[in-house]
Short mmCIF file of C-alpha atoms in Angstrom, two decimals:
data_model
loop_
_atom_site.label_atom_id
_atom_site.label_comp_id
_atom_site.label_asym_id
_atom_site.label_seq_id
_atom_site.Cartn_x
_atom_site.Cartn_y
_atom_site.Cartn_z
CA MET A 1 -20.90 4.97 66.33
CA ILE A 2 -20.69 8.59 67.41
CA LEU A 3 -19.62 11.76 64.96
CA HIS A 4 -18.13 14.51 66.62
CA CYS A 5 -18.68 17.44 64.25
CA ASP A 6 -16.61 20.73 65.05
CA GLY A 7 -16.30 24.10 63.26
CA ASN A 8 -12.70 25.16 62.20
CA SER A 9 -11.87 28.51 63.93
CA PHE A 10 -15.62 28.85 64.40
CA TYR A 11 -16.27 32.78 65.17
CA ALA A 12 -13.10 33.91 62.83
CA SER A 13 -14.76 31.86 59.90
CA CYS A 14 -18.43 33.02 60.72
CA GLU A 15 -17.18 36.90 60.56
CA GLN A 16 -15.28 35.42 57.15
CA ILE A 17 -18.43 34.17 55.64
CA TYR A 18 -19.71 38.25 55.20
CA ARG A 19 -16.52 39.24 54.86
CA PRO A 20 -15.23 36.90 51.54
CA ASP A 21 -12.22 39.17 51.13
CA LEU A 22 -10.63 38.19 54.38
CA ARG A 23 -9.85 34.55 53.33
CA GLY A 24 -6.70 33.26 53.85
CA LYS A 25 -6.32 36.01 56.06
CA PRO A 26 -5.43 36.58 59.68
CA VAL A 27 -8.58 37.09 61.81
CA ILE A 28 -9.05 37.46 65.65
CA VAL A 29 -12.23 37.68 67.48
CA LEU A 30 -12.41 39.43 70.76
CA SER A 31 -14.33 38.84 74.10
CA ASN A 32 -17.37 41.27 75.03
CA ASN A 33 -14.97 43.79 76.51
CA ASP A 34 -12.32 43.60 73.41
CA GLY A 35 -9.97 42.83 75.99
CA ILE A 36 -8.97 39.09 75.12
CA ILE A 37 -8.62 36.76 72.07
CA ILE A 38 -11.10 34.27 72.01
CA ALA A 39 -11.09 33.04 68.56
CA LEU A 40 -8.89 33.24 65.86
CA ASN A 41 -8.03 31.65 62.28
CA LYS A 42 -4.63 29.51 61.39
CA GLU A 43 -3.60 32.47 59.62
CA ALA A 44 -3.47 34.50 63.08
CA LYS A 45 -1.96 31.68 65.15
CA ASP A 46 0.74 31.85 62.24
CA CYS A 47 1.57 35.29 63.33
CA GLY A 48 2.27 34.04 66.85
CA LEU A 49 -1.27 34.89 68.39
CA VAL A 50 -3.06 32.19 70.83
CA ARG A 51 -6.37 32.55 72.36
CA GLY A 52 -6.37 33.88 75.66
CA ASP A 53 -3.74 36.67 74.65
CA VAL A 54 -4.51 40.16 76.08
CA PHE A 55 -5.49 42.31 73.05
CA PHE A 56 -3.52 45.55 73.97
CA LYS A 57 -0.54 43.38 74.66
CA VAL A 58 -0.46 41.75 71.04
CA ARG A 59 -1.99 45.15 69.54
CA PRO A 60 1.87 45.75 67.99
CA ILE A 61 1.67 41.88 66.41
CA VAL A 62 -1.95 42.73 64.94
CA GLU A 63 -0.79 46.11 63.41
CA GLN A 64 2.32 44.56 62.10
CA HIS A 65 0.50 41.71 60.06
CA ASN A 66 -2.47 43.26 59.47
CA ILE A 67 -4.70 41.07 61.41
CA GLU A 68 -8.61 41.99 60.97
CA VAL A 69 -10.06 42.22 64.26
CA PHE A 70 -13.51 41.64 65.53
CA SER A 71 -15.73 42.29 68.48
CA SER A 72 -17.60 39.20 69.41
CA ASN A 73 -21.16 38.79 67.71
CA TYR A 74 -23.17 36.11 69.56
CA THR A 75 -25.93 36.70 67.46
CA LEU A 76 -24.16 36.14 64.00
CA TYR A 77 -22.36 32.97 65.44
CA ALA A 78 -25.69 31.61 66.87
CA ASP A 79 -27.50 32.06 63.52
CA ILE A 80 -24.69 30.16 61.81
CA SER A 81 -24.86 27.32 64.42
CA ARG A 82 -28.50 26.59 63.97
CA ARG A 83 -27.90 26.49 59.77
CA ILE A 84 -25.02 23.72 60.71
CA THR A 85 -27.19 22.10 63.06
CA SER A 86 -30.15 21.45 60.73
CA ILE A 87 -27.69 20.21 58.38
CA TYR A 88 -26.71 17.69 60.82
CA MET A 89 -30.41 16.49 61.53
CA GLU A 90 -30.75 15.65 57.93
CA TYR A 91 -28.26 12.78 58.64
CA ALA A 92 -28.38 11.77 62.35
CA PRO A 93 -31.47 10.23 63.88
CA GLU A 94 -30.43 11.96 67.18
CA ILE A 95 -27.44 14.67 68.10
CA GLU A 96 -26.41 16.59 71.38
CA GLU A 97 -25.28 20.11 70.74
CA TYR A 98 -22.50 20.43 72.88
CA SER A 99 -21.37 23.84 72.06
CA ILE A 100 -22.33 26.63 69.76
CA ASP A 101 -19.63 24.79 67.43
CA GLU A 102 -19.60 21.43 68.32
CA SER A 103 -22.11 18.65 68.02
CA PHE A 104 -22.46 14.39 68.88
CA LEU A 105 -24.22 12.68 65.98
CA PHE A 106 -25.57 9.45 67.35
CA PHE A 107 -26.20 6.36 64.58
CA ASN A 108 -26.79 3.68 67.84
CA ASN A 109 -28.74 1.39 65.53
CA CYS A 110 -26.89 1.68 62.48
CA ASN A 111 -24.38 -0.97 61.04
CA TRP A 112 -22.40 0.76 58.91
CA THR A 113 -18.71 0.25 57.97
CA ASN A 114 -15.97 2.66 58.93
CA ALA A 115 -15.73 3.65 55.39
CA GLU A 116 -19.52 4.56 55.49
CA PHE A 117 -19.18 6.55 58.38
CA GLU A 118 -15.81 8.32 56.77
CA GLN A 119 -17.84 8.80 53.68
CA ILE A 120 -20.44 10.58 55.72
CA GLY A 121 -17.95 12.84 57.25
CA PHE A 122 -16.74 14.05 54.03
CA GLU A 123 -20.31 14.66 52.62
CA LEU A 124 -21.00 16.60 56.21
CA LYS A 125 -17.74 18.40 55.54
CA GLN A 126 -18.64 19.09 51.78
CA LYS A 127 -22.34 20.12 52.50
CA ILE A 128 -21.64 22.47 55.30
CA LEU A 129 -19.09 24.25 53.40
CA LYS A 130 -21.28 24.83 50.14
CA GLU A 131 -24.34 25.86 51.97
CA VAL A 132 -23.30 27.82 55.26
CA GLY A 133 -19.50 28.43 54.30
CA ILE A 134 -17.67 27.15 57.58
CA ARG A 135 -15.36 24.37 57.54
CA ILE A 136 -15.76 21.43 59.87
CA CYS A 137 -13.95 18.10 61.42
CA VAL A 138 -15.36 14.99 61.94
CA GLY A 139 -14.13 12.29 64.63
CA GLY A 140 -16.06 9.11 64.77
CA ALA A 141 -15.81 6.42 67.54
CA PRO A 142 -18.26 4.55 69.82
CA THR A 143 -17.76 6.82 73.06
CA LYS A 144 -18.21 10.83 73.31
CA THR A 145 -14.86 10.83 74.53
CA LEU A 146 -13.13 8.72 71.81
CA ALA A 147 -15.02 10.56 69.19
CA LYS A 148 -13.76 14.06 70.58
CA LEU A 149 -10.01 12.48 70.62
CA TYR A 150 -10.70 11.52 66.85
CA ASN A 151 -11.98 14.93 66.09
CA LYS A 152 -8.66 16.28 67.83
CA ASN A 153 -7.07 14.17 65.11
CA ALA A 154 -9.08 14.73 62.05
CA LYS A 155 -6.99 17.83 60.60
CA LEU A 156 -4.17 15.35 60.10
CA HIS A 157 -6.57 12.94 58.13
CA GLY A 158 -7.97 15.27 55.52
CA GLY A 159 -10.86 16.94 58.24
CA VAL A 160 -12.24 13.18 58.95
CA PHE A 161 -10.91 10.36 61.05
CA ILE A 162 -12.92 7.55 62.11
CA TYR A 163 -12.28 4.67 64.94
CA ASP A 164 -9.96 1.89 64.48
CA GLY A 165 -9.77 -0.07 67.38
CA SER A 166 -5.81 -0.93 66.43
CA GLN A 167 -4.73 2.62 66.88
CA VAL A 168 -6.56 3.74 69.67
CA ASP A 169 -4.10 2.63 72.49
CA ALA A 170 -1.54 4.69 70.28
CA LEU A 171 -3.80 7.98 70.15
CA LEU A 172 -4.44 8.01 74.12
CA GLU A 173 -0.79 7.82 74.93
CA GLN A 174 -0.07 10.93 72.65
CA THR A 175 -3.17 12.48 74.52
#
């Protein structure tokens, strides 16, 4: 089994760690030259913004909704990523960092049940939230591609969604 773990609204969530007054409020992060929205949280999406919006074009929406704006801080994001990865290493015999906020955790020689993998997923979510302050979603499946697919659907299942062979065809059809 492979678990795919992904930080939710990662850059925006990293900024909120040091600004707890912004939890539950809309946050966006801009590209290096502050021209494009590269990350945003759910609250900012609910205001009508999307990743890739040109900042000067959506500035009226940002001002109207009092959206907090940050320039990207890759040093901060890398530090938070390292903290999360160190937690993954406590659980999985092998990990692959896929991006700054995504990793695959490999459990190749484990004969655990889906319920046990689901429990690990929820433990990871709780531990990372408690120790780092970031919310993650976890998808689990026999391949990396399916693990990413299950992760994509994890928000609809409490943040953890583990492979069930009887539903994989329906999920693939929806994708």
